[in-house]
Short mmCIF file of the C-alpha atoms (twelve columns), coordinates in Angstrom:
data_MODEL
# 
_entry.id   MODEL 
# 
loop_
_atom_site.group_PDB 
_atom_site.id 
_atom_site.type_symbol 
_atom_site.label_atom_id 
_atom_site.label_alt_id 
_atom_site.label_comp_id 
_atom_site.label_asym_id 
_atom_site.label_seq_id 
_atom_site.Cartn_x 
_atom_site.Cartn_y 
_atom_site.Cartn_z 
_atom_site.pdbx_PDB_model_num 
ATOM 1   C CA . TYR A 1   115.795 61.347  124.372 1 
ATOM 2   C CA . GLY A 2   118.474 60.275  122.497 1 
ATOM 3   C CA . LEU A 3   121.166 62.280  123.285 1 
ATOM 4   C CA . ASP A 4   121.055 61.410  126.844 1 
ATOM 5   C CA . ALA A 5   123.313 57.981  125.876 1 
ATOM 6   C CA . ILE A 6   126.265 59.954  126.767 1 
ATOM 7   C CA . HIS A 7   124.763 61.413  129.971 1 
ATOM 8   C CA . ILE A 8   123.791 57.377  130.682 1 
ATOM 9   C CA . ALA A 9   127.490 55.486  129.567 1 
ATOM 10  C CA . GLY A 10  129.659 57.676  131.866 1 
ATOM 11  C CA . MET A 11  130.347 60.580  129.532 1 
ATOM 12  C CA . ALA A 12  129.197 63.424  131.743 1 
ATOM 13  C CA . TYR A 13  132.741 65.358  130.080 1 
ATOM 14  C CA . TYR A 14  131.559 64.924  126.934 1 
ATOM 15  C CA . GLU A 15  127.815 66.124  127.589 1 
ATOM 16  C CA . ARG A 16  128.917 69.312  129.161 1 
ATOM 17  C CA . ILE A 17  131.570 70.147  126.365 1 
ATOM 18  C CA . ILE A 18  128.209 69.709  123.341 1 
ATOM 19  C CA . VAL A 19  126.023 71.947  125.599 1 
ATOM 20  C CA . LEU A 20  128.796 74.546  126.104 1 
ATOM 21  C CA . VAL A 21  128.711 74.452  122.401 1 
ATOM 22  C CA . GLY A 22  125.041 74.907  121.812 1 
ATOM 23  C CA . VAL A 23  125.409 78.218  124.659 1 
ATOM 24  C CA . ASN A 24  128.185 79.373  122.533 1 
ATOM 25  C CA . ILE A 25  126.154 78.722  119.234 1 
ATOM 26  C CA . MET A 26  123.798 81.199  120.685 1 
ATOM 27  C CA . LEU A 27  125.923 84.181  121.727 1 
ATOM 28  C CA . ALA A 28  127.904 83.397  118.355 1 
ATOM 29  C CA . VAL A 29  124.265 83.945  116.194 1 
ATOM 30  C CA . SER A 30  123.666 86.636  118.585 1 
ATOM 31  C CA . LEU A 31  126.553 88.363  117.750 1 
ATOM 32  C CA . ASN A 32  126.649 88.320  114.269 1 
ATOM 33  C CA . ILE A 33  123.340 90.286  114.457 1 
ATOM 34  C CA . ILE A 34  124.893 93.378  115.489 1 
ATOM 35  C CA . SER A 35  128.627 92.814  114.171 1 
ATOM 36  C CA . GLY A 36  128.024 91.021  111.131 1 
ATOM 37  C CA . HIS A 37  124.477 92.755  110.045 1 
ATOM 38  C CA . ALA A 38  124.399 95.594  111.616 1 
ATOM 39  C CA . GLY A 39  128.221 96.425  111.500 1 
ATOM 40  C CA . GLN A 40  128.408 97.375  114.216 1 
ATOM 41  C CA . PHE A 41  131.286 97.052  116.866 1 
ATOM 42  C CA . SER A 42  130.143 95.481  120.133 1 
ATOM 43  C CA . LEU A 43  132.124 94.514  123.075 1 
ATOM 44  C CA . GLY A 44  129.162 93.853  125.726 1 
ATOM 45  C CA . HIS A 45  127.750 90.459  124.560 1 
ATOM 46  C CA . ALA A 46  129.883 88.866  127.411 1 
ATOM 47  C CA . GLY A 47  128.161 90.912  130.138 1 
ATOM 48  C CA . PHE A 48  125.200 90.861  128.955 1 
ATOM 49  C CA . MET A 49  125.035 86.689  128.818 1 
ATOM 50  C CA . ALA A 50  126.584 86.901  131.970 1 
ATOM 51  C CA . LEU A 51  123.888 89.274  133.234 1 
ATOM 52  C CA . GLY A 52  121.381 86.951  131.790 1 
ATOM 53  C CA . ALA A 53  122.573 83.668  133.234 1 
ATOM 54  C CA . TYR A 54  123.188 85.102  136.184 1 
ATOM 55  C CA . PHE A 55  119.917 86.032  136.962 1 
ATOM 56  C CA . ALA A 56  117.988 83.100  135.698 1 
ATOM 57  C CA . SER A 57  120.784 80.935  138.244 1 
ATOM 58  C CA . PHE A 58  119.819 83.226  140.692 1 
ATOM 59  C CA . LEU A 59  115.850 82.541  140.177 1 
ATOM 60  C CA . THR A 60  116.988 78.966  140.118 1 
ATOM 61  C CA . VAL A 61  118.968 78.567  143.431 1 
ATOM 62  C CA . PHE A 62  116.933 80.694  145.712 1 
ATOM 63  C CA . TYR A 63  113.264 80.553  144.580 1 
ATOM 64  C CA . PHE A 64  112.620 77.713  142.761 1 
ATOM 65  C CA . LEU A 65  114.777 74.676  144.085 1 
ATOM 66  C CA . PRO A 66  113.232 74.880  147.453 1 
ATOM 67  C CA . TYR A 67  109.951 74.293  146.069 1 
ATOM 68  C CA . VAL A 68  110.674 71.707  143.816 1 
ATOM 69  C CA . SER A 69  112.745 69.266  146.376 1 
ATOM 70  C CA . LYS A 70  109.373 69.626  148.203 1 
ATOM 71  C CA . PHE A 71  107.643 66.991  145.382 1 
ATOM 72  C CA . PRO A 72  108.734 63.444  144.994 1 
ATOM 73  C CA . GLU A 73  111.168 62.152  142.805 1 
ATOM 74  C CA . GLY A 74  109.664 60.911  139.399 1 
ATOM 75  C CA . THR A 75  107.327 62.724  136.978 1 
ATOM 76  C CA . GLN A 76  106.035 65.666  138.669 1 
ATOM 77  C CA . GLN A 77  108.869 66.633  139.611 1 
ATOM 78  C CA . TRP A 78  109.904 66.439  135.990 1 
ATOM 79  C CA . VAL A 79  107.724 68.194  134.729 1 
ATOM 80  C CA . LEU A 80  108.265 71.328  137.556 1 
ATOM 81  C CA . GLN A 81  111.786 70.965  136.407 1 
ATOM 82  C CA . ASN A 82  111.678 72.160  133.254 1 
ATOM 83  C CA . ALA A 83  108.260 74.071  133.630 1 
ATOM 84  C CA . LEU A 84  110.374 76.208  136.271 1 
ATOM 85  C CA . LEU A 85  113.492 75.894  133.740 1 
ATOM 86  C CA . LEU A 86  111.677 77.952  130.699 1 
ATOM 87  C CA . VAL A 87  110.564 80.468  133.772 1 
ATOM 88  C CA . ALA A 88  113.679 80.457  134.757 1 
ATOM 89  C CA . VAL A 89  115.195 81.074  131.046 1 
ATOM 90  C CA . LEU A 90  112.921 83.687  130.278 1 
ATOM 91  C CA . GLY A 91  113.508 86.263  133.274 1 
ATOM 92  C CA . GLY A 92  116.946 86.191  132.242 1 
ATOM 93  C CA . GLY A 93  115.496 87.298  128.455 1 
ATOM 94  C CA . VAL A 94  113.679 89.470  130.481 1 
ATOM 95  C CA . ALA A 95  116.686 91.003  132.774 1 
ATOM 96  C CA . THR A 96  119.012 91.022  130.004 1 
ATOM 97  C CA . GLY A 97  115.854 93.063  127.412 1 
ATOM 98  C CA . ILE A 98  115.984 95.652  130.637 1 
ATOM 99  C CA . ALA A 99  120.201 95.846  130.502 1 
ATOM 100 C CA . GLY A 100 120.216 96.584  126.962 1 
ATOM 101 C CA . TYR A 101 117.696 99.075  126.780 1 
ATOM 102 C CA . LEU A 102 119.645 100.799 129.945 1 
ATOM 103 C CA . VAL A 103 121.965 100.613 127.723 1 
ATOM 104 C CA . GLY A 104 121.340 101.072 124.099 1 
ATOM 105 C CA . LEU A 105 119.223 104.334 124.958 1 
ATOM 106 C CA . PRO A 106 122.295 106.669 125.667 1 
ATOM 107 C CA . SER A 107 124.144 104.587 122.667 1 
ATOM 108 C CA . LEU A 108 121.388 104.615 120.203 1 
ATOM 109 C CA . ARG A 109 123.494 107.463 118.417 1 
ATOM 110 C CA . LEU A 110 126.908 106.160 118.709 1 
ATOM 111 C CA . ARG A 111 128.552 103.756 116.593 1 
ATOM 112 C CA . GLY A 112 132.401 102.441 115.501 1 
ATOM 113 C CA . ASP A 113 134.649 102.743 118.347 1 
ATOM 114 C CA . TYR A 114 132.498 104.460 120.567 1 
ATOM 115 C CA . LEU A 115 129.976 101.213 120.791 1 
ATOM 116 C CA . ALA A 116 132.839 99.432  121.242 1 
ATOM 117 C CA . ILE A 117 134.202 101.891 124.937 1 
ATOM 118 C CA . VAL A 118 130.363 102.128 126.317 1 
ATOM 119 C CA . THR A 119 129.935 97.962  125.639 1 
ATOM 120 C CA . LEU A 120 133.411 97.340  126.906 1 
ATOM 121 C CA . GLY A 121 132.182 99.607  129.878 1 
ATOM 122 C CA . PHE A 122 128.793 97.806  130.535 1 
ATOM 123 C CA . GLY A 123 130.268 93.981  130.382 1 
ATOM 124 C CA . GLU A 124 133.019 95.540  132.381 1 
ATOM 125 C CA . ILE A 125 130.721 96.521  135.302 1 
ATOM 126 C CA . ILE A 126 128.675 93.250  134.908 1 
ATOM 127 C CA . ARG A 127 131.555 92.003  135.458 1 
ATOM 128 C CA . VAL A 128 132.453 93.651  138.453 1 
ATOM 129 C CA . LEU A 129 129.821 93.626  140.500 1 
ATOM 130 C CA . ILE A 130 129.010 89.722  139.863 1 
ATOM 131 C CA . LEU A 131 132.589 89.382  141.239 1 
ATOM 132 C CA . ASN A 132 131.965 91.817  144.228 1 
ATOM 133 C CA . THR A 133 127.760 90.264  144.927 1 
ATOM 134 C CA . ASP A 134 127.883 87.957  147.915 1 
ATOM 135 C CA . LYS A 135 124.778 86.814  147.057 1 
ATOM 136 C CA . VAL A 136 125.689 85.957  143.964 1 
ATOM 137 C CA . GLY A 137 128.947 83.671  145.122 1 
ATOM 138 C CA . ALA A 138 130.812 86.653  144.438 1 
ATOM 139 C CA . ALA A 139 134.869 85.989  143.114 1 
ATOM 140 C CA . ARG A 140 133.497 81.928  143.936 1 
ATOM 141 C CA . GLY A 141 130.863 82.320  141.953 1 
ATOM 142 C CA . LEU A 142 127.250 80.932  142.280 1 
ATOM 143 C CA . SER A 143 126.824 77.306  143.484 1 
ATOM 144 C CA . GLY A 144 123.884 74.738  143.986 1 
ATOM 145 C CA . ILE A 145 122.525 75.380  140.447 1 
ATOM 146 C CA . PRO A 146 121.224 71.995  139.813 1 
ATOM 147 C CA . LYS A 147 121.734 70.511  135.858 1 
ATOM 148 C CA . TRP A 148 117.821 70.886  134.736 1 
ATOM 149 C CA . ALA A 149 119.180 71.691  131.251 1 
ATOM 150 C CA . ASN A 150 119.564 69.219  128.937 1 
ATOM 151 C CA . PHE A 151 120.737 68.549  125.398 1 
ATOM 152 C CA . PHE A 152 116.990 69.037  123.779 1 
ATOM 153 C CA . TRP A 153 116.299 72.056  125.945 1 
ATOM 154 C CA . VAL A 154 119.714 73.900  124.800 1 
ATOM 155 C CA . TYR A 155 120.225 72.664  121.578 1 
ATOM 156 C CA . PHE A 156 115.470 73.411  121.084 1 
ATOM 157 C CA . PHE A 157 117.138 77.093  122.169 1 
ATOM 158 C CA . VAL A 158 120.100 76.932  119.775 1 
ATOM 159 C CA . GLY A 159 117.012 76.239  116.616 1 
ATOM 160 C CA . LEU A 160 114.894 78.921  118.157 1 
ATOM 161 C CA . THR A 161 117.266 81.277  118.594 1 
ATOM 162 C CA . THR A 162 118.967 80.634  114.912 1 
ATOM 163 C CA . LEU A 163 115.467 80.621  113.415 1 
ATOM 164 C CA . ILE A 164 115.016 84.428  115.376 1 
ATOM 165 C CA . SER A 165 117.821 85.769  114.334 1 
ATOM 166 C CA . TRP A 166 117.143 83.910  110.258 1 
ATOM 167 C CA . ARG A 167 113.513 85.752  110.108 1 
ATOM 168 C CA . LEU A 168 114.881 89.028  111.724 1 
ATOM 169 C CA . VAL A 169 117.296 89.401  109.426 1 
ATOM 170 C CA . ARG A 170 114.987 88.829  106.761 1 
ATOM 171 C CA . SER A 171 112.511 91.197  107.940 1 
ATOM 172 C CA . SER A 172 112.324 95.372  107.500 1 
ATOM 173 C CA . VAL A 173 114.507 95.888  109.820 1 
ATOM 174 C CA . GLY A 174 116.878 93.495  109.204 1 
ATOM 175 C CA . ARG A 175 117.222 95.194  105.577 1 
ATOM 176 C CA . ALA A 176 117.714 98.358  107.273 1 
ATOM 177 C CA . PHE A 177 120.180 96.961  109.205 1 
ATOM 178 C CA . LEU A 178 122.396 96.377  105.723 1 
ATOM 179 C CA . ALA A 179 121.393 99.239  104.231 1 
# 
C-alpha cells in the first residue's frame, strides 16, 4: 500500500484525517442522491450512518475480535481480519438498509418539511439509543475497536459508493428521481 507510508512515517494524525475525508466523501455522495437528485430534504443521514457504524463496530468488538486474537500474528491473521472487516461492513449496511426500509414505509408519501421531520426524528432516536445503551459504551462510546480499516478499504468503498451512485442516477430509477 503506497498510502501506508504515512502510517510508517509516524504521521498517524494525517492518516486519520485522510480516512475521515474518505468516510465523509461517502456520506456526501449518498446525501447527494436524496437531496441533489431526488430533491428531498432528509435530515436522517447521520442517524443511518451511526447505526451502520455502531452495528459494524459491535460485530467486530464482541464477535470477531475474540476469534481473530486466537490466530498468531502474520498473514493468516491479516487475511482473516480483512475478511471479517468486509463481513462487518456488509452487516452494517444490511442493518442500515433494514432501518431505512422501516423508516421509509410510513414516510413513503411524505415530501419536504414532513420528510425532514420524520428523518430528523429517526436520527434523534438513534442518538438517544446509542447514548443510553451500555453495551455500546453509552455516552463514552464503544471502545476497543481494532484498526483493521486502512486507506485501501476506505477508498475502495469511496469508489464503490461513487460508482453505485453514478450508475443509479443514470438508470431508469435515477431518471425518475429527476422527473
